[in-house]
Amino acid sequence: MTSKIAVFGTGYLGATHAACMAELGHEVLGVDVDEAKLAALRSGEVPFYEPGLSDVLKRNIDAGRLRFTSSYAEAAEFADVHFLGVGTPQKRGEFGADMRYVFAVVEELAPLLTKPSVIFGKSTVPVGTAAQLGALARELAPEGVDVEVAWNPEFLREGFAVKDTLHPDRIVLGLDASAQGRAEEVAREVYAEILSEDVPFIVTDLATSELVKVAANAFLATKISFINAIAEVCEVAGADVSTLADAIGYDARIGRRFLNAGIGFGGGCLPKDIRAFMARAGELGADQALTFLREVDAINMRRRTSMVETAKRACDGSLLGKRVAVLGAAFKPNSDDVRDSPALNIAGQIQLQGAAVTVYDPKAISNSKAIFPTLGYGTSAKEVCQGADAVLVLTEWDEFRSMAPTEIEGVVRRKVVVDGRNCLDPQVWKAAGWSYIGVGRS
Ligand code: UGA
């Protein structure tokens, strides 16, 4: 069955969700306030790098199933299924999430509704938000127009956004106990094709569904900081954290994924989500429950300063007047996102300590220039390695993983490579006469 869907917000989450809902055969209207973004999307251009998304976008625009608008009235008139996919960034100078965009959508949309509607929230929000939004929507909707807010958190990873949306590990749906509405039935219709593939479908209350999302991200962050803490111990004990991770990862209860030690997690989700989670738990009187997340955050931020120290050691104890090549700026490979990117943060800190830093990334250069205009940039690994006293690999793009030492050894001043993501083969680099320094590796 075809649904008429509006998706509010056309960032990573919203643009992907809109395109993928059209791919499932629904009629979809993407809604945003940013006209430049809308113009790009209408012409089939994705305003960020996400493998495979532009094909899905173009295919569905051409098929007439996917359109974009800035008009909430048009969305209210067209759709009876609304997905809310706007951002919930960290507040300036506070741990809590900035909820203004989420509330703005409901405040603007609800009064314009013309037919019984379900609003599915997908954004990551503090627990309790969905119930508040439901009450607000009911209060603002025109007399006699039934509106229900349900929560349907998103678990997509940048770089795998299309796959994660069309073939998710699970679908979670939080229902408002006081609404007794159609949200579950509507969700089953919208996701019928996905659910036919036996994807687990967890129907629960609003609070649980909101918490599932932040708990998942908090667990992932904890797993990464756990292995990075062990890496610190490995360094002083002369052990190897990668072998250790392989060995503990064979235990199915532990699992090997997200146990890659390195310069830690960044991006638009994990760092701000654990902070917002702590802030919300505190508001609810359960602050002690999540104090361990402070440590998770602290371990993660320490990775960055400790990488700067490693770079200094690699440059014979001082960064002053040295040339440092940084390979990778995105917060992870297959993304051009540099929000809270450990790589770029480290590049900036090294420059502040007096080194000339040049950065190369396959996709993230223009985003990097926008926030760190004073760093040097180049268009290839070889170019930025010219005259380098040390080469730092800070994002594990395949291009760097598979790079042979011969590709850059003729141009560097000193054959020193620092592997901030443990993504190179130390034997290969050492055999080629390089000093190799990894993370948590003796
Ligand atoms: C994360 C979650 O993985 C998604 O499930 C979630 O939907 C999303 O946040 C969100 O809340 O929207 P994402 O931010 O795309 O997805 O990135 P991840 O793949 O989780 O990586 C986060 C960071 O952890 C990256 O900087 C990555 O380099 C780092 N990382 C990851 C490690 O340092 N070690 C690892 O073993 C794995």
Coordinates of N, CA, C and O in Angstrom, one line a residue, residues 17 44-45 50 105 119 136 146 148 152 168 212 221 225 257 280 289 307 331 377 396 416 433:
H17 N 16.0 9.3 4.8 CA 14.8 8.7 5.1 C 13.8 9.0 3.9 O 13.0 8.1 3.5
G44 N 18.6 16.5 -7.7 CA 19.2 15.1 -7.6 C 20.5 15.1 -6.9 O 21.2 14.1 -6.9
E45 N 20.9 16.2 -6.4 CA 22.2 16.3 -5.7 C 22.1 16.2 -4.2 O 21.4 16.9 -3.6
E50 N 27.4 10.6 0.8 CA 26.8 9.4 1.4 C 26.7 8.4 0.3 O 25.9 8.6 -0.7
V105 N 9.1 22.3 14.4 CA 8.3 21.5 13.4 C 6.9 21.3 13.8 O 5.9 21.6 13.1
I119 N 2.5 11.6 13.4 CA 3.8 12.2 13.4 C 4.8 11.2 14.0 O 4.6 10.9 15.2
L136 N 1.5 18.8 22.7 CA 1.5 20.1 22.0 C 0.8 19.9 20.6 O 0.0 20.8 20.2
D146 N -7.6 14.7 14.2 CA -6.9 13.8 15.1 C -5.4 13.7 14.8 O -5.0 13.4 13.7
E148 N -1.5 12.1 16.2 CA -0.9 11.3 17.2 C 0.6 11.4 17.0 O 1.1 11.4 15.8
N152 N 10.0 6.7 16.6 CA 10.5 5.6 15.7 C 12.0 6.0 15.4 O 12.4 6.4 14.4
P168 N 17.3 -2.4 8.1 CA 17.8 -2.2 9.5 C 17.9 -3.4 10.3 O 17.3 -4.5 10.0
V212 N 15.9 3.7 24.0 CA 16.6 2.7 23.2 C 17.7 3.4 22.4 O 18.9 2.9 22.3
A221 N 29.6 4.1 22.4 CA 30.7 5.0 22.9 C 31.5 4.3 24.0 O 32.7 4.4 24.0
S225 N 35.5 3.6 24.1 CA 36.3 4.1 25.2 C 37.0 3.0 26.0 O 38.1 3.1 26.5
R257 N 33.2 -6.1 16.9 CA 32.9 -4.8 16.3 C 32.9 -3.6 17.3 O 32.6 -3.8 18.5
R280 N 20.0 14.7 30.8 CA 18.6 14.3 31.0 C 18.5 13.4 32.2 O 17.5 13.6 33.0
A289 N 23.5 7.4 37.9 CA 23.4 6.2 37.0 C 24.4 6.3 35.8 O 24.9 5.4 35.4
M307 N 47.3 11.9 21.2 CA 47.8 11.8 19.8 C 48.7 13.0 19.5 O 49.7 12.9 18.8
F331 N 35.3 12.4 10.3 CA 35.3 11.8 11.6 C 35.3 10.3 11.5 O 35.6 9.6 12.5
Y377 N 46.0 22.5 3.1 CA 45.3 21.4 2.5 C 45.9 21.0 1.1 O 46.5 21.9 0.5
E396 N 40.6 6.2 8.7 CA 41.0 4.9 8.0 C 40.3 4.7 6.7 O 39.7 3.7 6.4
V416 N 58.6 8.6 9.1 CA 58.0 8.3 10.4 C 56.5 8.4 10.1 O 55.9 9.4 9.6
G433 N 61.5 0.4 6.0 CA 62.5 1.3 6.6 C 61.8 2.5 7.4 O 62.5 3.5 7.7

